[in-house]
CSV table of C-alpha atoms in Angstrom, one decimal:
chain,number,residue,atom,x,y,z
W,122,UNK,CA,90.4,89.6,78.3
W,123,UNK,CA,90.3,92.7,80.2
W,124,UNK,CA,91.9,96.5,78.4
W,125,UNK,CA,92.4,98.8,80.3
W,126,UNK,CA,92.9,102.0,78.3
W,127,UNK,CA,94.6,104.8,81.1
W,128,UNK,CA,95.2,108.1,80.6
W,129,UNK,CA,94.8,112.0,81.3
W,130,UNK,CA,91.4,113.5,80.7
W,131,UNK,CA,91.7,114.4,76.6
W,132,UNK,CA,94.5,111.8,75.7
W,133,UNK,CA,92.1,110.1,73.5
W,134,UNK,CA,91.1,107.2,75.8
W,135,UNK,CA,87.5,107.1,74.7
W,136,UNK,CA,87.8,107.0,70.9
W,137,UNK,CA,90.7,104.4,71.4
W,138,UNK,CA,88.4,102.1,73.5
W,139,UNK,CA,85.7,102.6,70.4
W,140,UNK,CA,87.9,102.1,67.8
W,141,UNK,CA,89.0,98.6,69.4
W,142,UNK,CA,85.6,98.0,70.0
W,143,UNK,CA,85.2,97.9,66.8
W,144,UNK,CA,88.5,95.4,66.0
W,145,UNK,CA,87.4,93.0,68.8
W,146,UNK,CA,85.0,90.9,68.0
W,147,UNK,CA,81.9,90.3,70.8
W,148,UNK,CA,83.7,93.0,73.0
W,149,UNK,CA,82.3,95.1,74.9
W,150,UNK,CA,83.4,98.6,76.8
W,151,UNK,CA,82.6,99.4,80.3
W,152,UNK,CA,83.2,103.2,81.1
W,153,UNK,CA,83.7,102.9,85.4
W,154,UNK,CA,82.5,106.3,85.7
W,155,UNK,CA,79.3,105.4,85.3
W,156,UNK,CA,79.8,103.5,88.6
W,157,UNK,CA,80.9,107.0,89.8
W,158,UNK,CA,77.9,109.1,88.9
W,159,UNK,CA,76.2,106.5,90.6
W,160,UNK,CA,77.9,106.5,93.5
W,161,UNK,CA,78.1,110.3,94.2
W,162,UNK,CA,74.3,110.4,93.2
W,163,UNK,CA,74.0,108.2,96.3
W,164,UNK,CA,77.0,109.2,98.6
W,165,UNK,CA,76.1,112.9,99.3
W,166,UNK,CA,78.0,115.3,100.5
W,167,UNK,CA,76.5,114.6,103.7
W,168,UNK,CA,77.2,111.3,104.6
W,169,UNK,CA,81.1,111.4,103.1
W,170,UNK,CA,83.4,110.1,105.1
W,171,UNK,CA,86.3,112.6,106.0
W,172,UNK,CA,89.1,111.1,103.6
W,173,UNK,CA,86.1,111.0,100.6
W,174,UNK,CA,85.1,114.4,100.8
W,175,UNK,CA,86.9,115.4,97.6
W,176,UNK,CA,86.0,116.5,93.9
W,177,UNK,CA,86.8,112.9,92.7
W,178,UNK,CA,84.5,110.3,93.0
W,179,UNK,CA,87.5,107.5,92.9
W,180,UNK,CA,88.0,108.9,96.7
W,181,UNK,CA,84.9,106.9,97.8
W,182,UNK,CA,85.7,104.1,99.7
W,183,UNK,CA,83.2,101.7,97.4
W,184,UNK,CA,84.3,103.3,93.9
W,185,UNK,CA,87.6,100.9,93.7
W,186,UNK,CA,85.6,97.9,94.9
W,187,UNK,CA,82.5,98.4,92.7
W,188,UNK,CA,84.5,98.9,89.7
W,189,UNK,CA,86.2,95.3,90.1
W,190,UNK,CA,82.5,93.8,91.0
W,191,UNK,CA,81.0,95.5,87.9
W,192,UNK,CA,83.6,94.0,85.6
W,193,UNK,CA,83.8,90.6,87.4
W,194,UNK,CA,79.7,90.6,86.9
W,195,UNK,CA,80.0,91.7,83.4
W,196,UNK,CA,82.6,88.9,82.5
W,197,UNK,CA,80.6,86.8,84.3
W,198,UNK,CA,77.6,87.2,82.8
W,199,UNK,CA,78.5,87.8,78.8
W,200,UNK,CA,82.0,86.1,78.7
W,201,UNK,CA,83.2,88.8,76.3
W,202,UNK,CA,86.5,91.2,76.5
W,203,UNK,CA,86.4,94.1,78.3
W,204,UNK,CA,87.5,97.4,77.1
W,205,UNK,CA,87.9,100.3,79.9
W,206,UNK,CA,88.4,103.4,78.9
W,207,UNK,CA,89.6,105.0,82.6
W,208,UNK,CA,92.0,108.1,83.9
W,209,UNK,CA,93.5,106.6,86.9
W,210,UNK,CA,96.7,108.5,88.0
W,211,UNK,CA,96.6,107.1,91.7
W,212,UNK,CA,99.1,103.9,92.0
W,213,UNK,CA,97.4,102.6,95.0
W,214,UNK,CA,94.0,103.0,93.0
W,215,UNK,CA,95.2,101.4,89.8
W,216,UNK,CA,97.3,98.8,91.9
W,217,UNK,CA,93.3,97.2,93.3
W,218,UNK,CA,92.2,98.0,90.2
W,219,UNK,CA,94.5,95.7,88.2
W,220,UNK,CA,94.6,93.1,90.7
W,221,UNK,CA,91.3,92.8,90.8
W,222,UNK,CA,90.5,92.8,86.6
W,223,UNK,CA,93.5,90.2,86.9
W,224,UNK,CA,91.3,88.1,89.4
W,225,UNK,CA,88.5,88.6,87.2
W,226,UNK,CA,91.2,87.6,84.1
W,227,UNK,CA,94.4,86.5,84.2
W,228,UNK,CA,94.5,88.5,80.5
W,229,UNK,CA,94.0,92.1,81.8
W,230,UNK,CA,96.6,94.2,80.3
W,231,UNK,CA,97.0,97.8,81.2
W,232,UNK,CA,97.7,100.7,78.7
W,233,UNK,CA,98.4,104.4,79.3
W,234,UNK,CA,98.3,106.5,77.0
W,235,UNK,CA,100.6,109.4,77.2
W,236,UNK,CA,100.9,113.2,75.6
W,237,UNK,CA,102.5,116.6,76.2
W,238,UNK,CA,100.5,118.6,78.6
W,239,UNK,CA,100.2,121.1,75.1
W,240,UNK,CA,98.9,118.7,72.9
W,241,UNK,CA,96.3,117.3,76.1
W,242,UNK,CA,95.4,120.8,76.7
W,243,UNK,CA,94.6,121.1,72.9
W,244,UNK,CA,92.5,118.4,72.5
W,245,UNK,CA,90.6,119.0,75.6
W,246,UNK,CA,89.5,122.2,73.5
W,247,UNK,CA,88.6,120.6,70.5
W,248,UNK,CA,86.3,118.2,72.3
W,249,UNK,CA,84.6,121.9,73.7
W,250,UNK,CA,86.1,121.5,76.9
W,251,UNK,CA,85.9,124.9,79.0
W,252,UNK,CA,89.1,126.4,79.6
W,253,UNK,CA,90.4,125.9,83.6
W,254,UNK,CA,87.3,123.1,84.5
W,255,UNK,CA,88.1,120.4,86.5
W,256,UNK,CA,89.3,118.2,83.4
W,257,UNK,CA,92.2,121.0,82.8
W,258,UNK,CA,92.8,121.1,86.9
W,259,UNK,CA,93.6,117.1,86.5
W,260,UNK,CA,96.3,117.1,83.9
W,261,UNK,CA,99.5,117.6,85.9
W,262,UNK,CA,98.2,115.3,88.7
W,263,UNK,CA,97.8,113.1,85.9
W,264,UNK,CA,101.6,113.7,84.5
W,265,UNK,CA,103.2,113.5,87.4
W,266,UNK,CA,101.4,110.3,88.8
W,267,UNK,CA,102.1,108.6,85.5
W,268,UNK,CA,105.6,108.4,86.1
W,269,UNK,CA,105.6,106.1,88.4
W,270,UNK,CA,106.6,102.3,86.8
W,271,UNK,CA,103.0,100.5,87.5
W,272,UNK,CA,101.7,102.5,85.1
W,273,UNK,CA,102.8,100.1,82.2
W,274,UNK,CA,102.5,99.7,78.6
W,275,UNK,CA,103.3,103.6,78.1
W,276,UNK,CA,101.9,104.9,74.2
W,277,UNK,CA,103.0,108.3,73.6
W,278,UNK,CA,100.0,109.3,71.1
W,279,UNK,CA,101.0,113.1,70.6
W,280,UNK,CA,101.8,112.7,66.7
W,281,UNK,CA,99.9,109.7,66.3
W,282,UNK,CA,96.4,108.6,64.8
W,283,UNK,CA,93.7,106.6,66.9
W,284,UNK,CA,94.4,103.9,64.0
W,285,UNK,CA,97.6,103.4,64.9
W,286,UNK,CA,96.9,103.6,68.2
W,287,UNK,CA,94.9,100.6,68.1
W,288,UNK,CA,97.2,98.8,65.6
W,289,UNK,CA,100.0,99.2,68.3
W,290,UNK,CA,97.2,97.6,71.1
W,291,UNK,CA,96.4,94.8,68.9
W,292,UNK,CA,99.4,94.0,68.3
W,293,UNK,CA,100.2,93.8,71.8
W,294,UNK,CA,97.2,91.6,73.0
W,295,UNK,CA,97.8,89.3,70.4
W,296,UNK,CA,95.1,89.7,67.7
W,297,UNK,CA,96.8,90.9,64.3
W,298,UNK,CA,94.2,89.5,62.3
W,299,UNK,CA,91.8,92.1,63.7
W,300,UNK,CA,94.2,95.0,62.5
């Protein structure tokens, strides 16, 4: 099994994909921005290509690709679910994405996690987050790309726990004696 836990920078994604980490047993959770740091440690400014020469590292051409390979390895490898913790507001990226995790697993399931731009903006500034960085700059991209309908599986977590959060999940991927 694959989860993929989507949202906005400051939704909550993270301590979601810890808290199930702790509810499903022998999983494991594989953050894909670490294959991003990697890659823009290697791809310099330099040797971008045109369309890649942007403040995201999901722009670069081998970010999509690597982040299916890492996963399909992973699963590979340890045979245990997969919890990804990503913000991916781009339906063409998250359309490879989920194909690919689905050719990795036929059980990938997708959830986004949702919230007012007030109550993302908030909790981007409890986490110490500067006011106006680049985590701020991405929430209305992030909005207004999750409205469109491949972004499945929507949880609206404005007035709700992380607990519940993952009870909803688990109930969804099938393991209520976990909860």
């Amino acid at each position: 099994m694959i989860i993929l836990i989507n949202g906005a920078f400051g939704v909550g994604k993270t301590s979601v994909a810890n808290e199930l980490h702790k509810h499903i047993e022998n999983s494991m959770i594989y953050d894909p921005e670490v294959v991003g740091y990697m890659l823009r440690h290697i791809i310099t400014d330099d040797i971008k290509k045109p369309h890649e020469k942007t403040d995201d590292f999901q722009d670069l051409i081998l970010w999509k690709q690597l982040v299916v390979d890492v996963a399909k390895a992973i699963k590979n490898e340890y045979k245990k679910p997969l919890i990804v913790p990503m913000t991916i507001y781009k339906k063409d990226y998250l359309h490879y994405i989920l194909t690919g995790f689905r050719e990795v697993d036929i059980n990938t399931i997708h959830f986004l996690l949702t919230a007012k731009k007030e109550t993302i903006h908030h909790r981007l500034l409890n986490r110490g987050e500067e006011e106006g960085n680049w985590c701020f700059q991405q929430i209305d991209k992030c909005l207004e790309g999750y409205q469109d309908e491949i972004f499945e599986n929507k949880i609206k977590t404005d007035k709700l726990q992380i607990t519940e959060i993952v009870n909803n999940i688990m109930e969804q991927i099938q393991f209520p004696e976990c909860i």
